[in-house]
mmCIF file of C-alpha atoms and ligand atoms in Angstrom:
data_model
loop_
_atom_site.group_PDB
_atom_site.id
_atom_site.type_symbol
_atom_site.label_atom_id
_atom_site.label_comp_id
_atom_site.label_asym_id
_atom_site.label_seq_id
_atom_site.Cartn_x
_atom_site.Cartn_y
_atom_site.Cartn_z
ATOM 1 C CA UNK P 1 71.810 88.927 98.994
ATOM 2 C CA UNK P 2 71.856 91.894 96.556
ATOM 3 C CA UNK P 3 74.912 93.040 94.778
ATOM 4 C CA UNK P 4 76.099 96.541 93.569
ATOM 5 C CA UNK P 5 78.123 96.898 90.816
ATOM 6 C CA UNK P 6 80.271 100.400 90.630
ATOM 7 C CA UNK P 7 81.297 100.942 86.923
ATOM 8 C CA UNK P 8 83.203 104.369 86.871
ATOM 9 C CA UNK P 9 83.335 105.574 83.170
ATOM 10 C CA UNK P 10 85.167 108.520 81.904
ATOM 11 C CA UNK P 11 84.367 109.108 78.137
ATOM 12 C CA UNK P 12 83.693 104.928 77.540
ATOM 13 C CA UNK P 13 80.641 105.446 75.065
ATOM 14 C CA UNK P 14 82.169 102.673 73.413
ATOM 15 C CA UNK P 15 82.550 100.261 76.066
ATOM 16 C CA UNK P 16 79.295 100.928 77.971
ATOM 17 C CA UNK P 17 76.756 98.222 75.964
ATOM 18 C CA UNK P 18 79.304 95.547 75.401
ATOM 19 C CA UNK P 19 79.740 95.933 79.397
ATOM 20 C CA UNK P 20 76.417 95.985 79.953
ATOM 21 C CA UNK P 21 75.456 92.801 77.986
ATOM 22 C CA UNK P 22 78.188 90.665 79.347
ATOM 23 C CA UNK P 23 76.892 91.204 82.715
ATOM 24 C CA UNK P 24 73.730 90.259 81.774
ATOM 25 C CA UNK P 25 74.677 87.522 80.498
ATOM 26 C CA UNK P 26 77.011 86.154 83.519
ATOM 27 C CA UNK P 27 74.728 87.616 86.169
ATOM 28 C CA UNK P 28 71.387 87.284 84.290
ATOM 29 C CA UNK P 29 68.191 86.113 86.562
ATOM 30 C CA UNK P 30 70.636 84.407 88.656
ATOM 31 C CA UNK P 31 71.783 87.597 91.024
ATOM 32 C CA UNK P 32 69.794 90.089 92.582
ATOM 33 C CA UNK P 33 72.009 93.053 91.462
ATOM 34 C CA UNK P 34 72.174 96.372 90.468
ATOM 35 C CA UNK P 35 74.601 98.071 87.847
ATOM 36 C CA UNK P 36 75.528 101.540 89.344
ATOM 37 C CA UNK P 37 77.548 103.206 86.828
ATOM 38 C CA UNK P 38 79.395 106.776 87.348
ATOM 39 C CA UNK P 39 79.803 108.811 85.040
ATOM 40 C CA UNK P 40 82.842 110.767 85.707
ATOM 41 C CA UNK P 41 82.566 113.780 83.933
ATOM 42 C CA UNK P 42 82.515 112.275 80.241
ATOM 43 C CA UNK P 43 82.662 114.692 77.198
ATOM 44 C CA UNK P 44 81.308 112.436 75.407
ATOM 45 C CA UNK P 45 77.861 110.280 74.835
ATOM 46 C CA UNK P 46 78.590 108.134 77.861
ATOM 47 C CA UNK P 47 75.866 109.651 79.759
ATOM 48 C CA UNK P 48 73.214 109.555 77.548
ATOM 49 C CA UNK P 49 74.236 105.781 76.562
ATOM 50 C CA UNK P 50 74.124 105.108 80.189
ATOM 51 C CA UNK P 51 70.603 106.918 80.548
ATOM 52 C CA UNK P 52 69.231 104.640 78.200
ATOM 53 C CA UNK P 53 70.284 101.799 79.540
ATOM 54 C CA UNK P 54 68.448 102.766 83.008
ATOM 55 C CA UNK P 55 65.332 103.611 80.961
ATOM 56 C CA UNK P 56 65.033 100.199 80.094
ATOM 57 C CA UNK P 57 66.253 98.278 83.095
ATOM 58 C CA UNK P 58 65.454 99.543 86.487
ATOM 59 C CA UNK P 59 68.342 97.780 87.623
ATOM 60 C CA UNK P 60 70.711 100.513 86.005
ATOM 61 C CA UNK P 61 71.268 103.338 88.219
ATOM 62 C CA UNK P 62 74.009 106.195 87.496
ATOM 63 C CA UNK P 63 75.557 109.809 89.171
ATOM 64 C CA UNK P 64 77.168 111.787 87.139
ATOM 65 C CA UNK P 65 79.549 114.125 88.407
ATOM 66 C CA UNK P 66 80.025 117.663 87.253
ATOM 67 C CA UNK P 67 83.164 117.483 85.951
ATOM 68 C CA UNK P 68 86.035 114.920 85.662
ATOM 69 C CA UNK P 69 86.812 114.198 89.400
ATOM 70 C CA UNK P 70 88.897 110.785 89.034
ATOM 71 C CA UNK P 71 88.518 107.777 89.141
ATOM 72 C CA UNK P 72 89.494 107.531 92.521
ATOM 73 C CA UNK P 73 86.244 109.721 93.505
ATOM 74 C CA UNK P 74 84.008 107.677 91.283
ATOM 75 C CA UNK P 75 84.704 104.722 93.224
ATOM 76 C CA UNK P 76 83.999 106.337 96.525
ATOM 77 C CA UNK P 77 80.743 107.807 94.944
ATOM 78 C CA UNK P 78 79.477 104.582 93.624
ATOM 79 C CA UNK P 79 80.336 103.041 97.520
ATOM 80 C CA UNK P 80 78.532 105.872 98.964
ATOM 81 C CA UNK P 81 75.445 105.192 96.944
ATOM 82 C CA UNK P 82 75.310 101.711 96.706
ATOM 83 C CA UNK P 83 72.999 99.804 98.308
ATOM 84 C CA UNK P 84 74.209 95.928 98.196
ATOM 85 C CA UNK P 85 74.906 93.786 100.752
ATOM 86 C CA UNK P 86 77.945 93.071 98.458
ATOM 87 C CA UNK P 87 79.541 95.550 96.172
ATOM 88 C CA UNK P 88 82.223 95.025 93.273
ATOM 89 C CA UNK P 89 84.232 97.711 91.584
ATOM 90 C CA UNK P 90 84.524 97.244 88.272
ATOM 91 C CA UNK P 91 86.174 98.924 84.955
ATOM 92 C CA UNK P 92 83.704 99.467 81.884
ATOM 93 C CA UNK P 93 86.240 98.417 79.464
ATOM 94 C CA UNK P 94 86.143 95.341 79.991
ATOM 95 C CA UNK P 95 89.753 94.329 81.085
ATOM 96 C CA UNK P 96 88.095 93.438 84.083
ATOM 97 C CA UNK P 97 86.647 89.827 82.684
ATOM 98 C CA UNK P 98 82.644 89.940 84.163
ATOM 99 C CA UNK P 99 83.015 86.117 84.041
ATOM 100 C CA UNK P 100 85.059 86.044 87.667
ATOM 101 C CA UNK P 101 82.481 88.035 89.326
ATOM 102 C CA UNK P 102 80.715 84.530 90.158
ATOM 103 C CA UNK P 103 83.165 83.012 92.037
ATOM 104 C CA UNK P 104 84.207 86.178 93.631
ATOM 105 C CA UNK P 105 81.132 86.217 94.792
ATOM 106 C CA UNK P 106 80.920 82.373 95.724
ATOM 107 C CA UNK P 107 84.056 83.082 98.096
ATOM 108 C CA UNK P 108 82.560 86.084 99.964
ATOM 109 C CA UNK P 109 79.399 83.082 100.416
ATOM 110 C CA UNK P 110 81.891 80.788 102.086
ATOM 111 C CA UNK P 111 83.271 83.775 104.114
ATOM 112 C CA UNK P 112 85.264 85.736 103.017
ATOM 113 C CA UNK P 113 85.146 89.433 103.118
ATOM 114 C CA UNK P 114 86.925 90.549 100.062
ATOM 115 C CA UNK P 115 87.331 88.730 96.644
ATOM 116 C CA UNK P 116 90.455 90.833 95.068
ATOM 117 C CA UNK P 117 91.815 90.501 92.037
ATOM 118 C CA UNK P 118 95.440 89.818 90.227
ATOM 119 C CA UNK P 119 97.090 90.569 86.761
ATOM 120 C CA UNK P 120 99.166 87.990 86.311
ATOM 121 C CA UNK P 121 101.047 89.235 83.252
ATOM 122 C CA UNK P 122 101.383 93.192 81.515
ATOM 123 C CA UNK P 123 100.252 92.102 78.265
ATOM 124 C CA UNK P 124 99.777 95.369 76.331
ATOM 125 C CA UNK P 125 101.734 97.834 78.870
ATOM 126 C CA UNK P 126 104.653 100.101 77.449
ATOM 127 C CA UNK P 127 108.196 98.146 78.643
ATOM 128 C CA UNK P 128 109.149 101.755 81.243
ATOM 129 C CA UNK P 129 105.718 101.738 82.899
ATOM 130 C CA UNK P 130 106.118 98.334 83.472
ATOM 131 C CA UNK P 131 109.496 98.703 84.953
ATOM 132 C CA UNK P 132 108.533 101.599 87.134
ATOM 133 C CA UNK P 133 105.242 100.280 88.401
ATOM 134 C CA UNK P 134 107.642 97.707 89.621
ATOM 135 C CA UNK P 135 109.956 100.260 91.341
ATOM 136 C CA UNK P 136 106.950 101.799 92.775
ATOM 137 C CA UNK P 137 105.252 98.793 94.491
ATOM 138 C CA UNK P 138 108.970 97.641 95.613
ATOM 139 C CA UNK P 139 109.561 101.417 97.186
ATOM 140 C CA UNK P 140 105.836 101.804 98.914
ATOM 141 C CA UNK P 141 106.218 98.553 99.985
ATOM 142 C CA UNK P 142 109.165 99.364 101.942
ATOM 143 C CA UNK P 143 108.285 102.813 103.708
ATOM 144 C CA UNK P 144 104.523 102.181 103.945
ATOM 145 C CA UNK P 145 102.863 100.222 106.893
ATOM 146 C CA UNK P 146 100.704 98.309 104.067
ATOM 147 C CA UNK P 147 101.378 95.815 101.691
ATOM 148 C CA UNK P 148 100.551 95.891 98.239
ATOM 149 C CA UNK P 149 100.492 92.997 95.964
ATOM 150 C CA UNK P 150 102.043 93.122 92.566
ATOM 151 C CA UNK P 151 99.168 92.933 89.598
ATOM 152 C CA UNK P 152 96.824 94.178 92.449
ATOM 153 C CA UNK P 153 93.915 95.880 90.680
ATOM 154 C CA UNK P 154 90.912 97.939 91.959
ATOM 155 C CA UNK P 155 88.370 95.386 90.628
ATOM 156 C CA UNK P 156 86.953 93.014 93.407
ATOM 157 C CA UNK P 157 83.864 92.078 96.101
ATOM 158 C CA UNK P 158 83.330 93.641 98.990
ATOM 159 C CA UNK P 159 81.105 92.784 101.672
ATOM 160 C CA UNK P 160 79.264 95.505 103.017
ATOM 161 C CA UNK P 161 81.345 96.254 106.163
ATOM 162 C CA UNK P 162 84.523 96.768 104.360
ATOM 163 C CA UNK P 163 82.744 99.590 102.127
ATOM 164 C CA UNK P 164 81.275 101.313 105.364
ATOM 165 C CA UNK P 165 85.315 101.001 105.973
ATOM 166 C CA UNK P 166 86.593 102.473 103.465
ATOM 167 C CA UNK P 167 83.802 105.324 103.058
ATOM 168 C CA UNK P 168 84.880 106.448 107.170
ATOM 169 C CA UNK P 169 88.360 107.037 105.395
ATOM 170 C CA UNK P 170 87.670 110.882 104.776
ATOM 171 C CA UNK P 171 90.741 111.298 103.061
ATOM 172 C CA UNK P 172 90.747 114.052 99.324
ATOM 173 C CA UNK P 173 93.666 112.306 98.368
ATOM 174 C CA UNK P 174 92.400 108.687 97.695
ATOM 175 C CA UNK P 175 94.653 106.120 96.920
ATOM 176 C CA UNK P 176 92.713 103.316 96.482
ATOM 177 C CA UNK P 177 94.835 100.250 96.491
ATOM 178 C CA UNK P 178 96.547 101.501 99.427
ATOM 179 C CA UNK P 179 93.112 102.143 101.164
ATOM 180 C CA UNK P 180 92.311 98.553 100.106
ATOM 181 C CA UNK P 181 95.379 96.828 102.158
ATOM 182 C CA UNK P 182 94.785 100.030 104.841
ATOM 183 C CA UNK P 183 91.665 98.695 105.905
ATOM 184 C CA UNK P 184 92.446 94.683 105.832
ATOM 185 C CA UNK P 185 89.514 92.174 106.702
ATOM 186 C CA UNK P 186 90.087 88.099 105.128
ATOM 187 C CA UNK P 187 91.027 88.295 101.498
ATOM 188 C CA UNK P 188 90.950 86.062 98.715
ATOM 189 C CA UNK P 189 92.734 86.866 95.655
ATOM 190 C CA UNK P 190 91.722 85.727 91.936
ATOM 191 C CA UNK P 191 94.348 85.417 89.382
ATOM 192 C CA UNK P 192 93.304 86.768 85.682
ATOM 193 C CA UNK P 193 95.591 87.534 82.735
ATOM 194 C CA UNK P 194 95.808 91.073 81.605
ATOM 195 C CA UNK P 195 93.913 92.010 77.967
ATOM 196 C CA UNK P 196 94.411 94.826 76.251
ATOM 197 C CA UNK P 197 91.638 97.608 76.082
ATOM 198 C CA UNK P 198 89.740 96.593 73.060
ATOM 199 C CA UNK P 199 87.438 99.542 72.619
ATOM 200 C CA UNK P 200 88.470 103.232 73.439
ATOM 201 C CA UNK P 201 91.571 105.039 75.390
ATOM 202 C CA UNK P 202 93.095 104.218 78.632
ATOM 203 C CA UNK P 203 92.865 106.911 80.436
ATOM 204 C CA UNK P 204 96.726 107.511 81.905
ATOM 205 C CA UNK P 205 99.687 109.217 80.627
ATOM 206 C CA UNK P 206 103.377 108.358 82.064
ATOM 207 C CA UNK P 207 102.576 112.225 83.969
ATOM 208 C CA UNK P 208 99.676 111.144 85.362
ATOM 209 C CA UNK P 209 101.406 107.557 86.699
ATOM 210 C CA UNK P 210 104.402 109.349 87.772
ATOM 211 C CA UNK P 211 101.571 111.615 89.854
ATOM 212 C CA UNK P 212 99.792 109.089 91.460
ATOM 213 C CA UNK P 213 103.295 107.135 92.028
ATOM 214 C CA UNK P 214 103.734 109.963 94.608
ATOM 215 C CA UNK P 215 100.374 110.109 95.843
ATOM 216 C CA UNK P 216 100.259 106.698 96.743
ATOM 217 C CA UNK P 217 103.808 107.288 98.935
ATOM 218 C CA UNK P 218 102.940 110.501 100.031
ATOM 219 C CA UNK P 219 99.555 109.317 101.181
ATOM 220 C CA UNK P 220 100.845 106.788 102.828
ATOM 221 C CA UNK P 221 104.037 106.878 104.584
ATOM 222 C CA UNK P 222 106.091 109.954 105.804
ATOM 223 C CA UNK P 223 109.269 107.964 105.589
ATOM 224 C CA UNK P 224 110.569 110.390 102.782
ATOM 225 C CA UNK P 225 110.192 113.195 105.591
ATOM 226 C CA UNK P 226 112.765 110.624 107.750
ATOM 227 C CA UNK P 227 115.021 110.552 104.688
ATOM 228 C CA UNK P 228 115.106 114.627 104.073
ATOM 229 C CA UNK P 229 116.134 114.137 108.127
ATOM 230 C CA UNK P 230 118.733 111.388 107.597
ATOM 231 C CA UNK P 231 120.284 113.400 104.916
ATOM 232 C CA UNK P 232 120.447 116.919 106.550
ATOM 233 C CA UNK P 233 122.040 114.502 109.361
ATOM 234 C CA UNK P 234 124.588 113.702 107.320
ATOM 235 C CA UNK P 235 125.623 116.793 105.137
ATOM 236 C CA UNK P 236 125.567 118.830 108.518
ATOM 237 C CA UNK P 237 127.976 116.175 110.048
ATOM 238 C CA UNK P 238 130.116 116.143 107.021
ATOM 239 C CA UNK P 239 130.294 119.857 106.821
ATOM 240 C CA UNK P 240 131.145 119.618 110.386
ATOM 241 C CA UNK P 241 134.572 117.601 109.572
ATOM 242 C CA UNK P 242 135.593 119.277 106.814
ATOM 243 C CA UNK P 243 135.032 122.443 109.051
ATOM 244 C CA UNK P 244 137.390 120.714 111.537
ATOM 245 C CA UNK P 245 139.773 119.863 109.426
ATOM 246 C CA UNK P 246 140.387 122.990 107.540
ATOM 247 C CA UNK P 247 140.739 124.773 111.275
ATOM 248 C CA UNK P 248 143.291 122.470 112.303
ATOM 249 C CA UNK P 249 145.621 122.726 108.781
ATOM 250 C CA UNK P 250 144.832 126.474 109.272
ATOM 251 C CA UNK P 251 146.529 126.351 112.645
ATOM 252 C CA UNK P 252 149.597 123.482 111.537
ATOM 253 C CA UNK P 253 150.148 125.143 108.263
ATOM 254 C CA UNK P 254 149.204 128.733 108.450
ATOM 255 C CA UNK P 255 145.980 129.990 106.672
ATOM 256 C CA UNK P 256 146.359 129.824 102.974
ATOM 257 C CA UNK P 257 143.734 126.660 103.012
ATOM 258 C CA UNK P 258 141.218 125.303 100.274
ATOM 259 C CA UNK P 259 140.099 127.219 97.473
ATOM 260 C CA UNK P 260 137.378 128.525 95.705
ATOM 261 C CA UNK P 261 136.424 125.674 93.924
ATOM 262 C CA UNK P 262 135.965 123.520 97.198
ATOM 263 C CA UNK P 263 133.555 126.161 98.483
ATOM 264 C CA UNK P 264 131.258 126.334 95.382
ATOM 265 C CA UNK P 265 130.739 122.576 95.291
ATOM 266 C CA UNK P 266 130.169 122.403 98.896
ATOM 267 C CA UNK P 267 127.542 125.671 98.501
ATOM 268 C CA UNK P 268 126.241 123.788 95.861
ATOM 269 C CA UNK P 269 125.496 120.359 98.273
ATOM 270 C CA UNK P 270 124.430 121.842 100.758
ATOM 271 C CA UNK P 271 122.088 124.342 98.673
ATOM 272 C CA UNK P 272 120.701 121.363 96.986
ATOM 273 C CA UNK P 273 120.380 119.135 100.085
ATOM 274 C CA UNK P 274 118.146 122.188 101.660
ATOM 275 C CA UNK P 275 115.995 122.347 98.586
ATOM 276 C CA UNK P 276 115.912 118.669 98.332
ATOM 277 C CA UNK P 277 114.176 118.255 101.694
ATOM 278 C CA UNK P 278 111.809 121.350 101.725
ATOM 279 C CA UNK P 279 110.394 119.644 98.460
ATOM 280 C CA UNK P 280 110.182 116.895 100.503
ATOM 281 C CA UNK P 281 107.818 118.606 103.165
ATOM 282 C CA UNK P 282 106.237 120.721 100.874
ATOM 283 C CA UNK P 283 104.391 117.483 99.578
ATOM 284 C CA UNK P 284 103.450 116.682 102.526
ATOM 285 C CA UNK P 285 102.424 120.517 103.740
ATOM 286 C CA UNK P 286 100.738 121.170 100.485
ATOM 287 C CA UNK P 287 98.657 117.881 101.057
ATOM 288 C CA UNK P 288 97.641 119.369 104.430
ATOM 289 C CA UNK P 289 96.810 122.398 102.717
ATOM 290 C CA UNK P 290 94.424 120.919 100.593
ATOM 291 C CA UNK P 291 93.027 118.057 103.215
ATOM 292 C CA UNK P 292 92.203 120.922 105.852
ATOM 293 C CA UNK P 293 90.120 122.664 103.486
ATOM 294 C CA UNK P 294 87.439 119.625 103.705
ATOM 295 C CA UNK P 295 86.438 119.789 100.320
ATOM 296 C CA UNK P 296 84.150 117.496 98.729
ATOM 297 C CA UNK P 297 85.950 114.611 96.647
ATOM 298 C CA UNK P 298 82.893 115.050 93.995
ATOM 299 C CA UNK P 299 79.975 116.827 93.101
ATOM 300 C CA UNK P 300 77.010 115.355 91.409
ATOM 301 C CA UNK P 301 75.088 116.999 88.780
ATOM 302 C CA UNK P 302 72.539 114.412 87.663
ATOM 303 C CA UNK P 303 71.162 111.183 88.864
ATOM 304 C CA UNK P 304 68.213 108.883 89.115
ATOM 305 C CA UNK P 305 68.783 107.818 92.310
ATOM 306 C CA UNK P 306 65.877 108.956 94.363
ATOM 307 C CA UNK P 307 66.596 107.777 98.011
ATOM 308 C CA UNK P 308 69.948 106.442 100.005
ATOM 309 C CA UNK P 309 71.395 110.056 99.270
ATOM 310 C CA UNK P 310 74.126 110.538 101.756
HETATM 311 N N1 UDP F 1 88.136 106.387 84.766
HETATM 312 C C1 UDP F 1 87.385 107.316 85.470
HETATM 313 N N2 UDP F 1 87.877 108.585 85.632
HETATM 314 C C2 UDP F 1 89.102 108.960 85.154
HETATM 315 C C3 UDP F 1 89.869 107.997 84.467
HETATM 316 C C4 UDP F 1 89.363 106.723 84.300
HETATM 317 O O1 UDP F 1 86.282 107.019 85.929
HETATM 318 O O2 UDP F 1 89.480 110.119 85.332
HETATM 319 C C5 UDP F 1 87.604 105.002 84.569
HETATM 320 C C6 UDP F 1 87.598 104.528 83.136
HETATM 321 O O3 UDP F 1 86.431 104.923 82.471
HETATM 322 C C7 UDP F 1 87.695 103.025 83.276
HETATM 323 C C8 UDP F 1 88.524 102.868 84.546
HETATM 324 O O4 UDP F 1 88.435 104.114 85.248
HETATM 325 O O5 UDP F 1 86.433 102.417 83.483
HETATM 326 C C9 UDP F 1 89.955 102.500 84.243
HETATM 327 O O6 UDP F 1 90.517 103.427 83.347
HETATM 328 P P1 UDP F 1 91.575 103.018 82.241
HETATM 329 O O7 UDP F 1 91.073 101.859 81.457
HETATM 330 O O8 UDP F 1 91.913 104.255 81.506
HETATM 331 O O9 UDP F 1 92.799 102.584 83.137
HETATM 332 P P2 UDP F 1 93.721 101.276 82.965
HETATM 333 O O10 UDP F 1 92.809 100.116 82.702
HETATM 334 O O11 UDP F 1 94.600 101.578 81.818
HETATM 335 O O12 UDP F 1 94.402 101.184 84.288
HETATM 336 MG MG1 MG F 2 91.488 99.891 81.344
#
């Protein structure tokens, strides 16, 4: 059995030994494995740390894309290239403890075909992004056919089947832990607590959360497009009344009826309502717009990967 790990690192010079030396030291002679790390457009010295590394271990193998594509494309690069029979995803800064990978892997042994893994707590996360993470997952969990669990984090085992899975999914817009539920198979899930980042940045900003927040939904349910419906439903029908019932006073009471002030703030609803749910398809239509274009999720300027290029 030979196991791949996928390390995506976006400026992590820091992180990148300390990484390295902890799986050697939980993996050591004990797993065949290789460490496939991607460099995701760094501006920094992550590559040539990394490049090191492979020129004294043959085990270390690395792409590095062009420019910064995403995490989300890292991933799906690393699964594309790797060549275990079992592959984990894994962060480089270490909030993803090396330690579990054993007895992920031990459960994938007993049968298993994914080892997942759970934050138990949001030690070191701002109070709001806390709070709306927790909207989110309750909202996508509603309108989308899959299921995500709270904590739910991208690190985890996979055996090779699920990867050739998730890599048919030709999707641009990859959102992973949705992809993850999408595509099923027998779970396990491993409980860790959350640690802060010791070394370097994390890499999001509340834009960038609020971004993939609608990704995810957009991505995966078109419930919001049954909502813009619902609502045009309703503001037609309750124009509709109010159309009714300023007819009928106009006939009982002669036609001096309702005033200007009635007929801004119902220009203003119903102006709203209109823009409100062409934003609403214009997510979806300018996702579309993109997807139908077929465009690569990454390109790859160096690597030392020789053969396995897909
Ligand atoms: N990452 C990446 N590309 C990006 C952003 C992040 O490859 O555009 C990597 C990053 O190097 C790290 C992992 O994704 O290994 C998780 O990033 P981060 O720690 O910033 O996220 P958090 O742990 O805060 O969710
Ligand atoms: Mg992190």
């Amino acid at each position: 059995m030979k196991l791949t790990l996928i390390i995506p690192c976006y400026n992590e010079e820091d992180t990148i030994s300390d990484l390295y030396r902890e799986v050697l030291d939980v993996l050591g002679e004990r797993y065949d494995f290789e460490m496939l790390f991607v460099d995701d457009g760094s501006r920094d010295g992550t590559l040539s740390k990394i490049v090191k590394l492979s020129e004294s271990d043959d085990r270390v193998k690395y792409l590095s894309f062009s420019r910064n594509f995403g995490k989300e494309a890292a991933m799906l690069a690393g699964m594309k290239f790797s060549t275990g029979d079992y592959v984990c995803i894994i962060d480089s800064d270490l909030q993803h403890p090396p330690s579990m990978i054993p007895e992920m892997v031990a459960a994938l042994d007993e049968g298993y075909d994914v080892a997942a893994s759970r934050r138990t707590n949001r030690k070191g996360e701002a109070m709001f992004v806390s709070f709306f993470s927790r909207c989110f997952y309750g909202i996508i969990n509603k309108m989308a056919d899959i299921n995500i669990k709270e904590g739910a984090q991208d690190f985890r085992v996979m055996k090779r089947k699920v990867v050739e899975g998730i890599i048919n999914m030709p999707e641009y817009y990859r959102f992973s832990k949705g992809i993850f539920s999408w595509v099923g198979f027998r779970t396990k899930w491993f409980e860790h607590e959350n640690t802060s980042r010791v070394k370097g940045k994390s890499k999001w900003s509340p834009f960038k959360l609020f971004k993939y927040a609608i990704d995810g939904i957009v991505s995966f349910s078109v419930v919001p497009l049954r909502i813009a419906l619902v609502i045009g439903v309703i503001v037609s029908l309750a124009g509709f009344v109010y159309f009714i019932t300023v007819v009928y006073d106009a006939i009982k009471y002669g036609a001096d009826s309702s005033g200007f002030t009635t007929i801004i703030s119902l220009l203003m609803l119903i102006g709203g309502t209109i823009l409100l749910c062409l934003g609403i398809l214009g997510e979806y239509i300018a996702r579309m717009y993109i997807e139908v274009k077929r465009r690569p999720a990454f390109l790859i300027s160096e690597t030392n990967i020789t053969n396995n290029i897909k």
